[in-house]
Amino acid sequence: MPNTATLQREAAVNVYRSVEQGLKETGAETCGLMFIHCAGNSQPEQQVRTHLEQTSESAFQVWKDGATQAIAVLLPGLSLDEVHYEGLRIKHELQETLPGADPQITLASFPEGERPSKATIQHMAESSKLVDSSEIHIYTLDNTADEPERILIVDNDPTVREFLQLRLKMQGYETYEAVDGLAALELIEKVTPDLVLTELNLYGIDGLPFIHHIQNLEMEQPPKIVVLTEQRVEQTISQCFRSGVDDYMTKPFSPVELDARIRRCLH
């Protein structure tokens, strides 16, 4: 992957993490969140900041998401009606100051005790690029119901990774791949997969230590773990299940059976 693409992805992940942290730091109060995407090369960040500094009576935070080019705005204390009203004012301001910007806005307000995950925040950002600019899109947590589940494939064999990627994408999953345990641990923190499908024979860190590291990552929702390996030793299989893996298959494997086991783990 080109370095620029890697940096962009890391910057985007940091934005989502910052938004997630900002939401948590607001405590139990209701909190509004808005993503604004503008057409072309329009850069509305400064206009949004200036508008809020002049009009908002409460604290706010603004970030730019390098992946979607959207502006994230955190508005602590605002109900859905209030966030919607603020969205209308920002949209009018951008239409006045940035002709042709054609702002597209997705917004939500999260009540006390209900905070979205980083994946949901990312989904909100991505949705702002797709909404109709003629209206403001009200986002609810139900919007994530159709979001594809994410599977990280960890195997040092490129042929296996390619086959699994193609197969799982055909099943509707969003897939990622890593060639070793260290690369996998970095990806898990960034893309928060729903399931990790892993070989035990990996470079760097492998087997049970790798599984132990996954389970000790600071994540709101740890991924399910399915082992797909050449190791057939019963003691190893037993240790994996005692360590908390959700399923274990040996190679060569039946793709149909693997599909079924993954579905069972995810649902």
Tab-separated table of C-alpha atoms in Angstrom:
chain	number	residue	atom	x	y	z
A	1	MET	CA	0.000	0.000	0.000
A	2	PRO	CA	1.465	3.443	-0.882
A	3	ASN	CA	2.717	5.426	2.093
A	4	THR	CA	0.321	8.281	1.371
A	5	ALA	CA	-2.622	5.899	1.517
A	6	THR	CA	-1.336	4.416	4.757
A	7	LEU	CA	-0.919	7.830	6.346
A	8	GLN	CA	-4.374	8.876	5.201
A	9	ARG	CA	-5.935	5.766	6.718
A	10	GLU	CA	-4.056	6.251	9.994
A	11	ALA	CA	-5.099	9.908	10.127
A	12	ALA	CA	-8.706	8.889	9.545
A	13	VAL	CA	-8.547	6.272	12.278
A	14	ASN	CA	-7.135	8.872	14.650
A	15	VAL	CA	-10.023	11.223	13.837
A	16	TYR	CA	-12.592	8.541	14.601
A	17	ARG	CA	-10.745	7.690	17.802
A	18	SER	CA	-10.644	11.389	18.758
A	19	VAL	CA	-14.374	11.736	18.120
A	20	GLU	CA	-15.061	8.592	20.134
A	21	GLN	CA	-12.938	9.916	22.998
A	22	GLY	CA	-14.609	13.330	22.778
A	23	LEU	CA	-18.028	11.688	23.084
A	24	LYS	CA	-16.918	9.724	26.135
A	25	GLU	CA	-15.477	12.809	27.815
A	26	THR	CA	-18.832	14.561	27.621
A	27	GLY	CA	-19.981	12.176	30.347
A	28	ALA	CA	-23.590	11.146	30.559
A	29	GLU	CA	-25.108	14.216	28.931
A	30	THR	CA	-26.784	14.181	25.533
A	31	CYS	CA	-24.289	14.906	22.770
A	32	GLY	CA	-24.700	15.941	19.152
A	33	LEU	CA	-22.421	14.807	16.327
A	34	MET	CA	-22.382	16.069	12.758
A	35	PHE	CA	-20.398	15.221	9.614
A	36	ILE	CA	-20.276	17.767	6.779
A	37	HIS	CA	-18.992	16.873	3.327
A	38	CYS	CA	-18.594	19.474	0.593
A	39	ALA	CA	-18.187	19.068	-3.151
A	40	GLY	CA	-14.983	19.571	-5.114
A	41	ASN	CA	-12.012	21.082	-3.341
A	42	SER	CA	-14.064	23.079	-0.875
A	43	GLN	CA	-12.461	23.145	2.575
A	44	PRO	CA	-15.199	24.226	4.998
A	45	GLU	CA	-13.306	23.583	8.253
A	46	GLN	CA	-12.459	27.223	8.969
A	47	GLN	CA	-15.933	28.451	8.003
A	48	VAL	CA	-17.503	25.911	10.366
A	49	ARG	CA	-15.179	26.892	13.223
A	50	THR	CA	-15.796	30.615	12.698
A	51	HIS	CA	-19.549	30.115	12.506
A	52	LEU	CA	-19.642	28.119	15.743
A	53	GLU	CA	-17.343	30.550	17.561
A	54	GLN	CA	-19.714	33.378	16.668
A	55	THR	CA	-23.012	31.617	17.275
A	56	SER	CA	-22.626	28.647	19.608
A	57	GLU	CA	-23.193	29.152	23.312
A	58	SER	CA	-21.646	25.832	24.287
A	59	ALA	CA	-18.296	24.140	23.802
A	60	PHE	CA	-17.671	22.324	20.538
A	61	GLN	CA	-14.895	20.405	18.804
A	62	VAL	CA	-14.072	20.195	15.096
A	63	TRP	CA	-11.929	17.675	13.210
A	64	LYS	CA	-11.215	17.020	9.555
A	65	ASP	CA	-11.495	13.413	8.394
A	66	GLY	CA	-8.747	12.840	5.822
A	67	ALA	CA	-10.382	9.665	4.489
A	68	THR	CA	-13.778	11.101	3.599
A	69	GLN	CA	-12.780	14.798	3.530
A	70	ALA	CA	-15.738	15.416	5.833
A	71	ILE	CA	-15.698	17.767	8.816
A	72	ALA	CA	-16.669	16.212	12.148
A	73	VAL	CA	-18.368	18.488	14.666
A	74	LEU	CA	-19.015	17.446	18.253
A	75	LEU	CA	-21.742	19.432	20.017
A	76	PRO	CA	-22.056	18.428	23.685
A	77	GLY	CA	-25.425	19.007	25.339
A	78	LEU	CA	-27.442	19.349	22.128
A	79	SER	CA	-30.590	17.314	21.537
A	80	LEU	CA	-31.509	16.011	18.092
A	81	ASP	CA	-33.734	19.034	17.358
A	82	GLU	CA	-30.954	21.387	18.419
A	83	VAL	CA	-28.312	19.587	16.335
A	84	HIS	CA	-30.659	19.623	13.362
A	85	TYR	CA	-31.197	23.352	13.764
A	86	GLU	CA	-27.426	23.871	13.997
A	87	GLY	CA	-26.993	21.782	10.865
A	88	LEU	CA	-29.445	24.024	8.979
A	89	ARG	CA	-27.552	27.137	10.102
A	90	ILE	CA	-24.160	25.691	9.083
A	91	LYS	CA	-25.548	24.584	5.742
A	92	HIS	CA	-26.894	28.082	5.080
A	93	GLU	CA	-23.558	29.613	6.133
A	94	LEU	CA	-21.574	27.360	3.783
A	95	GLN	CA	-23.943	28.016	0.891
A	96	GLU	CA	-23.376	31.746	1.442
A	97	THR	CA	-19.590	31.680	1.895
A	98	LEU	CA	-18.579	28.762	-0.335
A	99	PRO	CA	-20.606	28.897	-3.564
A	100	GLY	CA	-20.720	25.469	-5.178
A	101	ALA	CA	-19.736	23.666	-1.989
A	102	ASP	CA	-23.095	21.832	-2.013
A	103	PRO	CA	-22.835	20.710	1.645
A	104	GLN	CA	-24.022	17.199	2.508
A	105	ILE	CA	-24.757	16.704	6.198
A	106	THR	CA	-25.312	13.645	8.354
A	107	LEU	CA	-26.048	14.246	12.025
A	108	ALA	CA	-27.199	12.529	15.187
A	109	SER	CA	-27.682	13.127	18.882
A	110	PHE	CA	-26.759	10.381	21.316
A	111	PRO	CA	-28.707	10.337	24.603
A	112	GLU	CA	-27.351	9.723	28.055
A	113	GLY	CA	-25.512	6.424	28.365
A	114	GLU	CA	-25.590	5.706	24.636
A	115	ARG	CA	-22.305	6.247	22.850
A	116	PRO	CA	-21.488	5.008	19.321
A	117	SER	CA	-18.494	2.792	18.598
A	118	LYS	CA	-15.592	3.959	16.453
A	119	ALA	CA	-16.976	1.824	13.611
A	120	THR	CA	-20.335	3.604	13.858
A	121	ILE	CA	-18.608	6.991	13.820
A	122	GLN	CA	-16.731	5.943	10.687
A	123	HIS	CA	-20.015	4.794	9.137
A	124	MET	CA	-21.522	8.215	9.864
A	125	ALA	CA	-18.573	9.932	8.174
A	126	GLU	CA	-18.854	7.730	5.104
A	127	SER	CA	-22.615	8.244	4.893
A	128	SER	CA	-22.161	12.034	4.683
A	129	LYS	CA	-20.598	11.528	1.231
A	130	LEU	CA	-23.660	9.667	-0.006
A	131	VAL	CA	-26.605	11.670	1.298
A	132	ASP	CA	-28.740	13.962	-0.835
A	133	SER	CA	-27.540	17.542	-0.414
A	134	SER	CA	-31.121	18.805	-0.651
A	135	GLU	CA	-31.853	17.535	2.850
A	136	ILE	CA	-30.082	16.831	6.133
A	137	HIS	CA	-29.729	13.159	6.952
A	138	ILE	CA	-30.717	12.120	10.486
A	139	TYR	CA	-28.523	9.190	11.466
A	140	THR	CA	-29.672	6.538	13.935
A	141	LEU	CA	-27.893	3.500	15.299
A	142	ASP	CA	-30.292	1.396	13.219
A	143	ASN	CA	-28.342	2.628	10.177
A	144	THR	CA	-25.560	0.247	11.149
A	145	ALA	CA	-27.837	-2.774	10.779
A	146	ASP	CA	-26.870	-3.227	7.132
A	147	GLU	CA	-23.193	-2.534	7.657
A	148	PRO	CA	-21.125	-5.522	6.489
A	149	GLU	CA	-19.303	-7.482	9.143
A	150	ARG	CA	-15.536	-7.174	9.055
A	151	ILE	CA	-13.196	-10.141	8.946
A	152	LEU	CA	-9.432	-9.970	9.284
A	153	ILE	CA	-7.575	-12.852	7.592
A	154	VAL	CA	-4.156	-13.605	9.096
A	155	ASP	CA	-2.006	-16.041	7.149
A	156	ASN	CA	1.500	-15.869	5.677
A	157	ASP	CA	0.397	-17.793	2.562
A	158	PRO	CA	-0.742	-15.293	-0.118
A	159	THR	CA	-2.704	-17.979	-1.969
A	160	VAL	CA	-4.741	-18.783	1.124
A	161	ARG	CA	-5.342	-15.097	1.845
A	162	GLU	CA	-6.461	-14.436	-1.741
A	163	PHE	CA	-8.832	-17.402	-1.764
A	164	LEU	CA	-10.356	-16.480	1.596
A	165	GLN	CA	-10.719	-12.827	0.612
A	166	LEU	CA	-12.599	-13.718	-2.576
A	167	ARG	CA	-14.790	-16.270	-0.822
A	168	LEU	CA	-15.678	-14.039	2.116
A	169	LYS	CA	-16.350	-11.000	-0.061
A	170	MET	CA	-18.791	-13.124	-2.056
A	171	GLN	CA	-20.556	-13.801	1.248
A	172	GLY	CA	-20.926	-10.048	1.773
A	173	TYR	CA	-18.193	-9.538	4.362
A	174	GLU	CA	-15.730	-6.670	4.419
A	175	THR	CA	-12.268	-8.233	4.530
A	176	TYR	CA	-8.768	-7.238	5.571
A	177	GLU	CA	-5.570	-9.250	5.502
A	178	ALA	CA	-2.306	-9.441	7.422
A	179	VAL	CA	0.776	-11.524	6.757
A	180	ASP	CA	1.882	-11.917	10.390
A	181	GLY	CA	0.770	-11.459	13.972
A	182	LEU	CA	2.302	-8.024	14.537
A	183	ALA	CA	0.708	-6.557	11.415
A	184	ALA	CA	-2.568	-8.163	12.471
A	185	LEU	CA	-2.510	-6.589	15.940
A	186	GLU	CA	-2.027	-3.134	14.399
A	187	LEU	CA	-4.913	-3.701	11.991
A	188	ILE	CA	-7.240	-4.974	14.699
A	189	GLU	CA	-6.933	-1.704	16.597
A	190	LYS	CA	-7.514	0.319	13.435
A	191	VAL	CA	-10.362	-1.491	11.693
A	192	THR	CA	-11.987	-3.207	14.730
A	193	PRO	CA	-12.949	-6.420	12.902
A	194	ASP	CA	-15.880	-8.509	14.059
A	195	LEU	CA	-13.901	-11.707	13.535
A	196	VAL	CA	-10.243	-12.702	13.140
A	197	LEU	CA	-9.602	-15.777	10.989
A	198	THR	CA	-6.057	-16.830	11.733
A	199	GLU	CA	-3.373	-19.428	11.116
A	200	LEU	CA	-1.349	-20.434	14.190
A	201	ASN	CA	1.973	-20.629	12.318
A	202	LEU	CA	2.834	-16.961	11.891
A	203	TYR	CA	5.989	-14.899	11.769
A	204	GLY	CA	6.897	-12.573	14.624
A	205	ILE	CA	4.260	-13.641	17.092
A	206	ASP	CA	2.153	-16.718	16.555
A	207	GLY	CA	-0.171	-19.257	18.074
A	208	LEU	CA	-1.460	-18.844	21.611
A	209	PRO	CA	0.586	-15.679	22.373
A	210	PHE	CA	-1.064	-14.011	19.366
A	211	ILE	CA	-4.528	-15.012	20.572
A	212	HIS	CA	-3.669	-13.826	24.073
A	213	HIS	CA	-2.623	-10.415	22.694
A	214	ILE	CA	-5.921	-10.054	20.813
A	215	GLN	CA	-7.900	-10.782	23.943
A	216	ASN	CA	-5.954	-8.193	25.931
A	217	LEU	CA	-6.386	-5.312	23.492
A	218	GLU	CA	-8.344	-2.408	24.934
A	219	MET	CA	-11.435	-2.705	22.780
A	220	GLU	CA	-15.090	-2.132	23.489
A	221	GLN	CA	-16.040	-5.275	21.553
A	222	PRO	CA	-13.196	-7.819	21.102
A	223	PRO	CA	-13.372	-9.760	17.818
A	224	LYS	CA	-14.378	-13.386	17.610
A	225	ILE	CA	-11.437	-15.666	16.845
A	226	VAL	CA	-11.541	-18.606	14.442
A	227	VAL	CA	-8.355	-20.646	13.977
A	228	LEU	CA	-7.738	-22.089	10.512
A	229	THR	CA	-4.460	-23.940	10.700
A	230	GLU	CA	-2.271	-26.838	9.627
A	231	GLN	CA	-1.730	-27.798	13.257
A	232	ARG	CA	-3.717	-30.912	14.155
A	233	VAL	CA	-2.265	-31.727	17.569
A	234	GLU	CA	-5.114	-32.353	19.997
A	235	GLN	CA	-3.283	-30.632	22.831
A	236	THR	CA	-2.959	-27.459	20.716
A	237	ILE	CA	-6.642	-27.578	19.807
A	238	SER	CA	-7.568	-28.001	23.456
A	239	GLN	CA	-5.315	-25.110	24.516
A	240	CYS	CA	-6.884	-22.837	21.894
A	241	PHE	CA	-10.410	-23.504	23.128
A	242	ARG	CA	-9.290	-23.052	26.751
A	243	SER	CA	-7.774	-19.724	25.660
A	244	GLY	CA	-11.140	-18.560	24.389
A	245	VAL	CA	-11.094	-19.071	20.611
A	246	ASP	CA	-14.567	-19.431	19.160
A	247	ASP	CA	-13.821	-22.175	16.628
A	248	TYR	CA	-10.984	-24.275	15.229
A	249	MET	CA	-10.597	-25.800	11.761
A	250	THR	CA	-7.692	-27.628	10.166
A	251	LYS	CA	-6.352	-27.444	6.602
A	252	PRO	CA	-7.280	-28.626	4.051
A	253	PHE	CA	-10.745	-27.336	4.817
A	254	SER	CA	-14.213	-27.338	3.335
A	255	PRO	CA	-15.133	-23.778	2.238
A	256	VAL	CA	-18.811	-24.526	2.824
A	257	GLU	CA	-18.123	-25.703	6.360
A	258	LEU	CA	-15.965	-22.639	6.998
A	259	ASP	CA	-18.805	-20.370	5.811
A	260	ALA	CA	-21.172	-22.069	8.245
A	261	ARG	CA	-18.808	-21.832	11.179
A	262	ILE	CA	-18.138	-18.139	10.568
A	263	ARG	CA	-21.868	-17.427	10.359
A	264	ARG	CA	-22.400	-19.315	13.609
A	265	CYS	CA	-19.715	-17.251	15.350
A	266	LEU	CA	-21.058	-13.932	14.114
A	267	HIS	CA	-24.748	-14.550	14.775
